Coordinates of C-alpha atoms and ligand atoms in Angstrom, one line a residue:
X1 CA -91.1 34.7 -28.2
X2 CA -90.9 33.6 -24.7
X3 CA -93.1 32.6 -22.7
X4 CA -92.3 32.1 -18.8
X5 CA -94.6 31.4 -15.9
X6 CA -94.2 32.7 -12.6
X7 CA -93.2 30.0 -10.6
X8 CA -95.7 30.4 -7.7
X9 CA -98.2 28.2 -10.3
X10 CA -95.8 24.9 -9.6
X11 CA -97.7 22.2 -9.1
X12 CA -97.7 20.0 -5.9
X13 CA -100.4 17.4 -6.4
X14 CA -101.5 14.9 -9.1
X15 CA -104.4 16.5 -9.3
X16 CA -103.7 20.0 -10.3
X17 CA -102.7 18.4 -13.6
X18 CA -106.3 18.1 -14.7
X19 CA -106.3 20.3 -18.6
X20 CA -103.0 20.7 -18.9
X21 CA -101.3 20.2 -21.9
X22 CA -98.6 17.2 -22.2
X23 CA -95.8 15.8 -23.8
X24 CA -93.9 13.1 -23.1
X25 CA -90.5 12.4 -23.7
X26 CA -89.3 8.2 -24.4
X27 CA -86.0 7.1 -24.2
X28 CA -84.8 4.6 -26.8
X29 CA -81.5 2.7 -26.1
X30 CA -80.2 -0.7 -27.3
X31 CA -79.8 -1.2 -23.2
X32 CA -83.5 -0.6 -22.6
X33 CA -84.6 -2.6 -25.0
X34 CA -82.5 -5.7 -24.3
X35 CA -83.9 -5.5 -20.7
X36 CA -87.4 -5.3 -21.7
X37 CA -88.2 -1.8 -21.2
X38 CA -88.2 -0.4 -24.4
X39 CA -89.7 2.8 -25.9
X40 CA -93.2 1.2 -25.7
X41 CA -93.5 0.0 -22.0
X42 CA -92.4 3.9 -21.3
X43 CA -95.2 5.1 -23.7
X44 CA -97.9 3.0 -22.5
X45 CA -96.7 3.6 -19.0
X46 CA -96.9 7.6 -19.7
X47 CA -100.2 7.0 -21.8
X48 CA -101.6 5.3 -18.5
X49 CA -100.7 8.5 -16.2
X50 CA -102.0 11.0 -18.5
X51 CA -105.6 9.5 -19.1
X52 CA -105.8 8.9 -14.9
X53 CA -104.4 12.6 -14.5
X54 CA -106.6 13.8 -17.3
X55 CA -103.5 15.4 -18.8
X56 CA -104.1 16.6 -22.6
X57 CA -101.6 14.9 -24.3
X58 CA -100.1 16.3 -27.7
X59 CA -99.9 14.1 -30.7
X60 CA -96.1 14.7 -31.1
X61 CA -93.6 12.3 -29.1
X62 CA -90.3 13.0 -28.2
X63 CA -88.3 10.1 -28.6
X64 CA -84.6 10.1 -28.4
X65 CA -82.4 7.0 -29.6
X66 CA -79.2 6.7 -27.4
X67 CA -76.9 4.4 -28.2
X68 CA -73.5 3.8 -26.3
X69 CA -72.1 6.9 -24.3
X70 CA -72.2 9.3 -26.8
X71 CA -75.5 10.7 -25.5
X72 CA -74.1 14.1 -25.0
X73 CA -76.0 15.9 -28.1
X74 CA -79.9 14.5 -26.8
X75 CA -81.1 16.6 -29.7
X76 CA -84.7 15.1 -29.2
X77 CA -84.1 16.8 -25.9
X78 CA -83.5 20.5 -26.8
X79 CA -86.5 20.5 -28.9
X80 CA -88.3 19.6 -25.6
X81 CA -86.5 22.8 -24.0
X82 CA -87.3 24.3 -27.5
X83 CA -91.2 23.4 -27.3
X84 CA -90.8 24.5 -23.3
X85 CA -89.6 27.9 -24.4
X86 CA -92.4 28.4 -27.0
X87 CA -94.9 27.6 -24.3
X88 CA -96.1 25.0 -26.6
X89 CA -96.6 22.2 -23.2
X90 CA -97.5 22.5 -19.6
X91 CA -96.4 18.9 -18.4
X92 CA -93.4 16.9 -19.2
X93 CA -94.0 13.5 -18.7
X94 CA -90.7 11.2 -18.4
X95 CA -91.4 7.3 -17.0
X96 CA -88.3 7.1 -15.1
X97 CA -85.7 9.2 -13.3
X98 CA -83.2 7.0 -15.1
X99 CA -84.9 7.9 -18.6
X100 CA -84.1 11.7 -18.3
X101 CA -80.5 12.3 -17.6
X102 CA -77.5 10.2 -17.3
X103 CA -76.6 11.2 -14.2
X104 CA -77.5 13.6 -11.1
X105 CA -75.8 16.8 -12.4
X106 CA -77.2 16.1 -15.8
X107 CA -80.9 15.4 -14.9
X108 CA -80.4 18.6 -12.4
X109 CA -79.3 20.4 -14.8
X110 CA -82.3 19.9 -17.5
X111 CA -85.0 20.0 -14.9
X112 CA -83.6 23.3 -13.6
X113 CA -83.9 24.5 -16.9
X114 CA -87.3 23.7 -17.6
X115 CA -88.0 24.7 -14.2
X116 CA -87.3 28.4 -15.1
X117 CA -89.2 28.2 -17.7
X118 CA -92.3 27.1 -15.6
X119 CA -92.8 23.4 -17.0
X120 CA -93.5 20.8 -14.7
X121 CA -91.5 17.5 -15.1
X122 CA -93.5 14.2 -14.0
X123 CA -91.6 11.0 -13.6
X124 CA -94.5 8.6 -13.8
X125 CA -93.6 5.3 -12.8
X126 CA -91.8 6.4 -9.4
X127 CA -95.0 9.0 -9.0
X128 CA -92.3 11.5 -8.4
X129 CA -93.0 15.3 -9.1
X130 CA -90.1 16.8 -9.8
X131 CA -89.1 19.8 -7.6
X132 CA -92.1 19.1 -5.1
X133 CA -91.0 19.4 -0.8
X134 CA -92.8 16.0 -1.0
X135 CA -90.7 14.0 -3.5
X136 CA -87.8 15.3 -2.5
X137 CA -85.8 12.6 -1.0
X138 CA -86.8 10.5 -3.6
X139 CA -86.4 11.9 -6.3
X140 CA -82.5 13.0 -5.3
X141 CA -82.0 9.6 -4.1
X142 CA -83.6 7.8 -7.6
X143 CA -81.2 10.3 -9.7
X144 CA -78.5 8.8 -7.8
X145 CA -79.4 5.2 -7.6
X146 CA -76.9 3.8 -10.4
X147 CA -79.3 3.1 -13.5
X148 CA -78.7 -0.5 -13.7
X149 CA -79.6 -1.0 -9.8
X150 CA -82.7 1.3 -10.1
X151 CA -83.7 -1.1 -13.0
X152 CA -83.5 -3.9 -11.4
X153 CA -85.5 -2.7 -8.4
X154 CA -88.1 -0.5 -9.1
X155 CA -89.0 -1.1 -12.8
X156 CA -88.5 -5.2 -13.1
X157 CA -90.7 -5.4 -9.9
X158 CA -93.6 -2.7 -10.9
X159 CA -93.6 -4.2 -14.6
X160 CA -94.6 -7.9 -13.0
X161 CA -96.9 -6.3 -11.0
X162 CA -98.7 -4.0 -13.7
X163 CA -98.9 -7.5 -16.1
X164 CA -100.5 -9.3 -13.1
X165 CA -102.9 -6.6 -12.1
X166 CA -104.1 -6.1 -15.9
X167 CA -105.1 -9.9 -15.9
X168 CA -107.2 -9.3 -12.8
X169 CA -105.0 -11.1 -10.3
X170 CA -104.6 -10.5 -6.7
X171 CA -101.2 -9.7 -5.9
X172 CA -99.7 -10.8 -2.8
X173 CA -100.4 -13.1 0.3
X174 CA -104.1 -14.2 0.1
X175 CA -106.4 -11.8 2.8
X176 CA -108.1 -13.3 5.5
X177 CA -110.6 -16.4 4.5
X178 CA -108.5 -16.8 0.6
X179 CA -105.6 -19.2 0.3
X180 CA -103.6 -19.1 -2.9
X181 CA -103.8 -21.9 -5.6
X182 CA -102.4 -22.9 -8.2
X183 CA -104.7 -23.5 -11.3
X184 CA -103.8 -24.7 -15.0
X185 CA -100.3 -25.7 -14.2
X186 CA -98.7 -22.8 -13.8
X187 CA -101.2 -19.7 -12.5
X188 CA -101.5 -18.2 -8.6
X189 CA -105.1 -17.4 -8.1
X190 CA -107.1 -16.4 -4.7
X191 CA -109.7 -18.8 -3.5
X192 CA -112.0 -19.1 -1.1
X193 CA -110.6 -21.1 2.1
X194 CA -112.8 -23.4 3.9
X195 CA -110.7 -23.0 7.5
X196 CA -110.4 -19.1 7.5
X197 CA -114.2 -18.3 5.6
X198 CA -115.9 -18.2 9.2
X199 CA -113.6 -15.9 10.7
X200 CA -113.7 -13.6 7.9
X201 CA -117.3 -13.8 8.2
X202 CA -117.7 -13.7 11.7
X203 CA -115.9 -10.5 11.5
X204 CA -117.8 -9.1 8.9
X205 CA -121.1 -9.5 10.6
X206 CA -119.9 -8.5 13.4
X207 CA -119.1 -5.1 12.6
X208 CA -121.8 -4.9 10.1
X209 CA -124.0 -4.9 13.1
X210 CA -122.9 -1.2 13.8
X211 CA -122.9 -2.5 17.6
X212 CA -118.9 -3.1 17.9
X213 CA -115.5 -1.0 17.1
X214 CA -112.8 -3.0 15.0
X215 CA -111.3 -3.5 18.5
X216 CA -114.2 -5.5 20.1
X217 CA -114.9 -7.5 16.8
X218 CA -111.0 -8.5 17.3
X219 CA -111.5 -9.7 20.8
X220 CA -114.7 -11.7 19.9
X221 CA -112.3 -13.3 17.1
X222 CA -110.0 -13.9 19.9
X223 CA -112.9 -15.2 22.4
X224 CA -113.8 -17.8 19.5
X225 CA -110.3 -18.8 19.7
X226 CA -109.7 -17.6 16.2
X227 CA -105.9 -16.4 15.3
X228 CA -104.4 -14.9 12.7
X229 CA -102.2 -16.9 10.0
X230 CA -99.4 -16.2 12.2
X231 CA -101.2 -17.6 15.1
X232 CA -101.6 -14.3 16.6
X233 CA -104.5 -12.7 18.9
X234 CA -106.3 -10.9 15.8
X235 CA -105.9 -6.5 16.9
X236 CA -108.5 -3.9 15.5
X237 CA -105.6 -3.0 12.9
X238 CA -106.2 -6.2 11.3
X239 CA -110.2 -5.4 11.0
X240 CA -109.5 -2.4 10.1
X241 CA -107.0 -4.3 7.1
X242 CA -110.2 -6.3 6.1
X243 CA -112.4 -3.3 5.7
X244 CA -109.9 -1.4 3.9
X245 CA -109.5 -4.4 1.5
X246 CA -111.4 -3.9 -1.9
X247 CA -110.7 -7.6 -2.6
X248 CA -114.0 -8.0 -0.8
X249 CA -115.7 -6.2 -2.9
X250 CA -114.4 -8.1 -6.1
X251 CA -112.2 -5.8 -7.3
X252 CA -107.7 -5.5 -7.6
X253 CA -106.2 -2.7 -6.8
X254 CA -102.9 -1.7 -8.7
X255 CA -100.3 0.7 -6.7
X256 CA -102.9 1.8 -4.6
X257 CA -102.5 5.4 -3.3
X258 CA -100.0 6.3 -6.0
X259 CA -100.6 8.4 -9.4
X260 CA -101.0 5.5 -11.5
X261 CA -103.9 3.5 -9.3
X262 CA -105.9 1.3 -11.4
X263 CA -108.7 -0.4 -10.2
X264 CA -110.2 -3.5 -11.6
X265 CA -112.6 -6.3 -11.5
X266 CA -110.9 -9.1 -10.0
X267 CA -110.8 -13.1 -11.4
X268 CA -111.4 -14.3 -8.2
X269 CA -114.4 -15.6 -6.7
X270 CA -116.5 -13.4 -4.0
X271 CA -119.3 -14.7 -3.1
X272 CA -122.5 -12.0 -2.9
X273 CA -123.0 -12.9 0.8
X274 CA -118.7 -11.8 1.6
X275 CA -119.3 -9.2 -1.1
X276 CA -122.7 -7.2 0.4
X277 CA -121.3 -7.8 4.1
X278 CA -118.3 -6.1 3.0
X279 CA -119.9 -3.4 1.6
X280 CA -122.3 -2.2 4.5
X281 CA -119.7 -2.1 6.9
X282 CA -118.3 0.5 4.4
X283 CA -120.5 3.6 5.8
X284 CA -120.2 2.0 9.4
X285 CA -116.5 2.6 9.1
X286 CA -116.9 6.1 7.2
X287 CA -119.7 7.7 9.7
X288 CA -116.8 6.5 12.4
X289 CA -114.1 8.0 11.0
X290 CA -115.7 11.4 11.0
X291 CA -117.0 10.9 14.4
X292 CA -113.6 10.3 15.6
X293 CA -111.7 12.8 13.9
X294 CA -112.4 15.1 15.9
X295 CA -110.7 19.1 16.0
X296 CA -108.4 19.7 13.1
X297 CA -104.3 19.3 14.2
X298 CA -102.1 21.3 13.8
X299 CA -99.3 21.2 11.3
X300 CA -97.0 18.0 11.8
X301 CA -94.1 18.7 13.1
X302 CA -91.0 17.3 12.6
X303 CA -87.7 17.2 14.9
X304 CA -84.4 16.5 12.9
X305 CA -82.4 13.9 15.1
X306 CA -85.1 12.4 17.5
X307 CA -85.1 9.0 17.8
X308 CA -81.7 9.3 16.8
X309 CA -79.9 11.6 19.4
X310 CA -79.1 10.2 22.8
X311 CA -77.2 11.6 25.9
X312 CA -73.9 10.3 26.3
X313 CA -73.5 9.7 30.2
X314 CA -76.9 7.8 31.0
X315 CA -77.7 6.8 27.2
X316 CA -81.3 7.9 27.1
X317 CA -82.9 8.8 24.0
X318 CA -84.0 13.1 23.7
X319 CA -87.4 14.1 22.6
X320 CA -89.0 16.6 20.2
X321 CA -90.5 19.5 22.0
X322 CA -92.3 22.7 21.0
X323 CA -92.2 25.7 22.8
X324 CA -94.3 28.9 22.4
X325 CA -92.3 32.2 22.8
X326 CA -93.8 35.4 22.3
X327 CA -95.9 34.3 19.1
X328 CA -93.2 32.3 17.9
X329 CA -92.8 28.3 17.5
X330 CA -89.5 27.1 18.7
X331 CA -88.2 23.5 17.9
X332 CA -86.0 21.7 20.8
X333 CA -84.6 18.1 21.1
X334 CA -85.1 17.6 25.4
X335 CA -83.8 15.2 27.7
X336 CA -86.7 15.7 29.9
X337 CA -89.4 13.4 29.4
X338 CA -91.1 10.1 30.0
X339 CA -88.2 9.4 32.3
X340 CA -85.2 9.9 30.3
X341 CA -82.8 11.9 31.8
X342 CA -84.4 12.3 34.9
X343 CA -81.4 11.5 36.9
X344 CA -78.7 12.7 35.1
X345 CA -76.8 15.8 35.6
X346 CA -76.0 16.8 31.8
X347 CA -76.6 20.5 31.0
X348 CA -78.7 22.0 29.3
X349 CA -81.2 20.4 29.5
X350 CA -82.5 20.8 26.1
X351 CA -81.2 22.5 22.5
X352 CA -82.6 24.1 19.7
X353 CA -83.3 22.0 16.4
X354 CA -81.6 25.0 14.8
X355 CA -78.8 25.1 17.0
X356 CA -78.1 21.3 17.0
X357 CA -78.3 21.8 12.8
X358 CA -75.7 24.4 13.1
X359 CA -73.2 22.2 14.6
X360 CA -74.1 18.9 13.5
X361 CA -73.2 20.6 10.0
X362 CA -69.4 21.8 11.3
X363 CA -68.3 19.2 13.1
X364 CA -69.7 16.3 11.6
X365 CA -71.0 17.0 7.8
X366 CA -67.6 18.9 6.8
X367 CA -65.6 16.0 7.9
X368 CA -67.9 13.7 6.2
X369 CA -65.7 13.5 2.9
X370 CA -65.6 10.3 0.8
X371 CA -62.0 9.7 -0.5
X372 CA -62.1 9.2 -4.0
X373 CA -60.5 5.8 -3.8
X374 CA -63.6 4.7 -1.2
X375 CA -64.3 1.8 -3.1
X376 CA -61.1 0.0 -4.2
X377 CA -60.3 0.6 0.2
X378 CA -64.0 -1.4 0.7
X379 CA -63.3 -3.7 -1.3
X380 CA -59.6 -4.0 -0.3
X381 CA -61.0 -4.4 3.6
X382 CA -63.3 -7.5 2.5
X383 CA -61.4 -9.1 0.5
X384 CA -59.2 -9.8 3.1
X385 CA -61.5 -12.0 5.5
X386 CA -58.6 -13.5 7.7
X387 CA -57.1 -10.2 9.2
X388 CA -60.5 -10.4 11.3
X389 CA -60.8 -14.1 12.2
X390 CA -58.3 -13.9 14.6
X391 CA -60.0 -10.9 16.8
X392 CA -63.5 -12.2 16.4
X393 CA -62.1 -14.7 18.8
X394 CA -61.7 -11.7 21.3
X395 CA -65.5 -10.6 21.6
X396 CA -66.4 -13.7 24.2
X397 CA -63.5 -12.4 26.6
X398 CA -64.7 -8.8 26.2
X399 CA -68.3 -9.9 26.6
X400 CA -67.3 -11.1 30.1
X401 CA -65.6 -8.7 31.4
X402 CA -68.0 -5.9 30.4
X403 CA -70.1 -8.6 32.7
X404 CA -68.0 -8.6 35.3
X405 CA -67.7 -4.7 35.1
X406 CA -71.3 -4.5 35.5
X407 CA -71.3 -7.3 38.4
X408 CA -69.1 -4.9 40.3
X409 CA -70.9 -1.7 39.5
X410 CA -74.1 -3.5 40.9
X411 CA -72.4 -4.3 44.1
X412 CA -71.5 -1.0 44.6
X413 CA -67.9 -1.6 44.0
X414 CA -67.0 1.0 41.4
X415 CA -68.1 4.1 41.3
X416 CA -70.7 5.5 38.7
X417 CA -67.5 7.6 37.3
X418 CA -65.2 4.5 36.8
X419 CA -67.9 1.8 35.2
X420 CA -68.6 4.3 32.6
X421 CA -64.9 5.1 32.0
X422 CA -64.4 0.9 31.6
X423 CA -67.5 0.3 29.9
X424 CA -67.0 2.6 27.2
X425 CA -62.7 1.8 26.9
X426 CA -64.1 -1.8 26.7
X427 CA -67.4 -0.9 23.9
X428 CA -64.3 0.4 22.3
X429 CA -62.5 -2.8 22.0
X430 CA -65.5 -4.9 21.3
X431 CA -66.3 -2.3 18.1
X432 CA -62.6 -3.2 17.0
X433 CA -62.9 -6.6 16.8
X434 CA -66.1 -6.9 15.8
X435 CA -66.3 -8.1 11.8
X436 CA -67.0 -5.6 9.4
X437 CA -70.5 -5.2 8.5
X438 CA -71.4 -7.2 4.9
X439 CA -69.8 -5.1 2.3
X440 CA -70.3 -7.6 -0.4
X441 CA -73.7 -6.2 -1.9
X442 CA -71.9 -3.4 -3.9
X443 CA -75.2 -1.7 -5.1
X444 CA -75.9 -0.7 -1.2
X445 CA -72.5 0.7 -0.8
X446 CA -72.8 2.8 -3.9
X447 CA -76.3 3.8 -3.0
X448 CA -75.4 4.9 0.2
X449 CA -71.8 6.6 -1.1
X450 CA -73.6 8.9 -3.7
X451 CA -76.2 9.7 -0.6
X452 CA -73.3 10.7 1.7
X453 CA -71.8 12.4 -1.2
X454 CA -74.6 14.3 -1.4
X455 CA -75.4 15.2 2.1
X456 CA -73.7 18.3 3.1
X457 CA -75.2 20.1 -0.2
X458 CA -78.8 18.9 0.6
X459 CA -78.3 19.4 4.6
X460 CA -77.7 23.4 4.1
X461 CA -79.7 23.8 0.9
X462 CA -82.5 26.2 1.3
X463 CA -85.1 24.0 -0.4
X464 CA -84.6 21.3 2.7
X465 CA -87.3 21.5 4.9
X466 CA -86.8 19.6 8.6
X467 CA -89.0 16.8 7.6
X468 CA -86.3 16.0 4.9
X469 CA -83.6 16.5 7.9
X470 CA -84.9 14.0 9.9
X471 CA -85.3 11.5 7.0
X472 CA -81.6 12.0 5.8
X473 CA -80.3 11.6 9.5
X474 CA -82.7 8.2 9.8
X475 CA -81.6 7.0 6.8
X476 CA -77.7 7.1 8.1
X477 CA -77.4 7.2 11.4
X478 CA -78.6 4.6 14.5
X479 CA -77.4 7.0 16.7
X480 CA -76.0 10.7 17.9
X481 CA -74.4 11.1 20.8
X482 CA -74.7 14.0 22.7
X483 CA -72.8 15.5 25.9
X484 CA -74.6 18.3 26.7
X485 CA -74.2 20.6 24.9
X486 CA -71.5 19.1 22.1
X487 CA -72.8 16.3 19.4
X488 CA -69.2 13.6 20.8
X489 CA -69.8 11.0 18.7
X490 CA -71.9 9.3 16.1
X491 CA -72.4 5.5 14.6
X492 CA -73.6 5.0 11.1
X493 CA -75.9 2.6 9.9
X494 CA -74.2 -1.0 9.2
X495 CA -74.6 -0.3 5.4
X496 CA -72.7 2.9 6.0
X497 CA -70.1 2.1 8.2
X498 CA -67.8 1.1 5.9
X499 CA -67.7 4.2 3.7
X500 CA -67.5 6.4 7.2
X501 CA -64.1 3.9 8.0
X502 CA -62.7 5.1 4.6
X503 CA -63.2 9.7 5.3
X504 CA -61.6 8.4 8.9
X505 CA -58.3 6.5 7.0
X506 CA -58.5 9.3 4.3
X507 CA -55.5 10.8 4.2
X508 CA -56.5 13.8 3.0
X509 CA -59.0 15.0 5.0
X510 CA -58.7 13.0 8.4
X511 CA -62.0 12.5 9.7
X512 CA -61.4 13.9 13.4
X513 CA -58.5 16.7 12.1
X514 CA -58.3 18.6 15.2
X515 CA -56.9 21.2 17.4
X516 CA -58.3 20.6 21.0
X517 CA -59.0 17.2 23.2
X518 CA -56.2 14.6 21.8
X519 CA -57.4 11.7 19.3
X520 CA -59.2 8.6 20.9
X521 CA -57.2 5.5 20.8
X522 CA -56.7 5.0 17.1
X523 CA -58.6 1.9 17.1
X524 CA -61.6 3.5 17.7
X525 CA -62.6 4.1 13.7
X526 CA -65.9 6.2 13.9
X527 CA -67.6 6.8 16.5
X528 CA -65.3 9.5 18.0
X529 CA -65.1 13.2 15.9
X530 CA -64.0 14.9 18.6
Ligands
ZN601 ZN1 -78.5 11.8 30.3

């Protein structure tokens, strides 16, 4: 018989997971194992979550043995959708995004499913909930990181770290008044450091007094002629860094803030005078905090394409704006603040986040297409590294004259109409000759292709909140240009720009296919969609 939960019971935090009944699912492959990261490391790293979650475990495993690419059947798999059906689980727990399905429409696929049939799916080592508004972008962009990049990143580096946090090392640079050393040959350990030990505890007594903030106790470091490793003035921040630091207190810290936090007694040496100092600024900091606090906000709000949109006659930035309307909350982009725009004549003024979503979907997304052949045309492009030697020479000549051009506009000699008609006819030139950006680190490229791929769908999809927009439009673009009221042009992030040259030579599609103004100079690769 089935069993299906509604799914207003899906669960958002790490903490709702308390009782619920687990099982986790291993993935056994020749390639795992030959990496390191067999079955075991995913067991223990599943066993870890569940105990911090206080998930209730069940005794059976699922563990699936793939070899090769015949891992269409995953018969250890449908019993999990089998056990999911029987409402024999609550919680599947999976280590990696990479364990669970081959690819994005595969691990969509199986998480849909078990979605439906109210199971939560838990990828443990990236803390990712699956399905959550809040892991998102990660998780879509971790399903289509290629495995064997994901690998290398997330799990070689987090598997180093767990081993070195379980022996009660301190991972990372040495805080304030510690220097790292090498003991027995071969070992990093933290030790106390003769030069930095007084400012550390200068600051600690300081503030331990209850008489300063973390700002004043930063300017009496400063006053003492004290400065940071860096040789900077120290800034409350880095107070606030050294109050925040558990090291003080003896103990390591293992991905702090995230599901699988594990906190330990350090091997290194604090002595009881750092330690107890440490530890009665503690309520000094917390009675503060609350003080300060102050009235409850409300909700963040978040503005898809600030920071990134800017006004194409006088180039300043637009900013996020929220306007109150008969009881209702209306989200605008402006170009009508802290000085930007104030002298320029571009109407409106300001547009609706909704309105500037509209269009930025038709006249940008559905001419952002990836020819299929996008990578042998990359790789074609760099490959051929003397076709740009010869205009690279060209950028100290256009350098000048856009100089010169701005020389003249100074002196009153051009008009404001003409130096912006020259400038940009000479940006242009400069873009073409410029070299194109690094293309050689392939894993980027096919990172960022499979996030582009993926764009449009997410963009409209009606799980996307506007948070997510603004990430995805950070994540791509450096800028947006706006006239007015049309979105004219748009410049892609250096790791993207080469898959943007590719949908404008695609044949097919034709990046800037179009009925109205005539095609910019052809030279011009992306910036114009007009
Ligand atoms: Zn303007």
């Amino acid at each position: 018989m089935k069993t299906i939960n509604s799914n207003n019971t899906r669960i958002v935090s790490f903490e709702e997971l308390r009782g619920l009944r687990g099982v986790c699912y291993v993935r056994d492959s020749t390639l795992d194992q030959k990496d390191g990261f067999g079955p075991d490391i995913q067991r223990r790293n599943e066993e870890r979550f569940a105990q911090t979650y206080g998930i209730i475990l069940n005794s059976h495993w699922f563990t699936e043995f793939i070899s090769g690419r015949d891992a269409s059947k995953r018969r250890e798999f449908q019993k999990v959708l089998e056990d999911a059906r029987l409402d024999r689980f609550d919680v599947l727990l999976v280590d990696h995004t990479s364990r669970f399905g081959r690819n994005q429409a595969e691990c969509i696929q199986y998480k849909e499913e078990l979605k439906q049939l109210g199971k939560t799916v838990i990828f443990v080592s990236q803390g990712i909930i699956s399905g959550s508004d809040r892991d998102f972008l990660s998780e879509r962009i971790n399903e289509t990181l290629d495995e064997q990049y994901s690998r290398n990143l997330s799990r070689y580096v987090s598997a180093g770290l767990a081993q070195k946090a379980e022996h009660g090392l301190h991972i990372g640079p040495a805080p304030l008044g510690y220097k790292s050393e090498l003991t027995s040959g071969k070992r990093e350990c933290k030790v106390p450091d003769p030069t930095t030990m007084p400012i550390l505890l200068t600051a600690l007594r300081d503030y331990a007094s209850g008489k300063f903030s973390q700002r004043e106790v930063a300017n009496h470091l400063s006053s003492l002629g004290y400065r940071t490793k860096k040789g900077n003035l120290f800034t409350g921040n880095a107070i606030k860094d050294i109050l925040g630091n558990r090291f003080y207190e003896g103990k390591i810290i293992y991905h702090e803030g995230l599901p699988d936090e594990v906190v330990i007694d350090g091997s290194h040496e604090v002595s009881e005078e750092v330690r107890e100092l440490w530890l009665q600024c503690q309520p000094i900091k917390e009675k503060r905090l609350l003080f300060t606090r102050g009235q409850p906000r409300g909700p963040a709000r978040h503005f898809p394409f600030s920071k990134v949109l800017r006004c194409q006659r006088c180039h300043q930035p637009y900013y996020g704006e929220t306007m109150y309307q008969s009881g209702n909350t209306g989200l605008r982009l402006t170009h009508e603040r802290h000085n930007a725009g104030r002298n320029c004549d571009t109407w409106p003024r300001s547009q609706s986040i909704e309105a500037l979503s509209n269009q930025f979907q038709d006249r940008v997304l559905s001419y952002m297409v990836l020819p299929d052949s996008w990578k042998s045309m990359i790789t074609e492009v760099t490959m051929n590294d003397d076709g740009y030697q010869v205009d690279i020479q060209e950028i100290p000549r256009i350098q000048k004259a856009l100089e010169n051009l701005r020389k003249q506009h100074m002196w009153g000699d051009l008009t404001d109409k003409d130096y912006r008609q020259e400038r940009v006819a000479l940006e242009r030139q400069m873009k073409f000759v410029s070299p194109p950006p690094q293309t050689r680190h392939i894993p980027n490229i096919e990172r960022a292709a499979e996030i582009l791929k993926n764009m449009p769908i997410m963009w409209s999809h009606s799980g996307v909140n506007d948070e997510q927009r603004e990430s995805f439009i950070q994540e791509i673009f450096t800028q947006i240009t706006i006239d007015g009221k049309r979105i004219t042009a748009i410049e892609p992030k250096s790791n993207y720009a080469p898959l943007f040259a590719t949908m404008v030579l695609n044949p097919n599609y034709g990046y800037w296919e179009t009925k109205s103004p005539p095609s910019p100079p052809a030279n011009n690769l992306y910036t114009d969609i007009l």
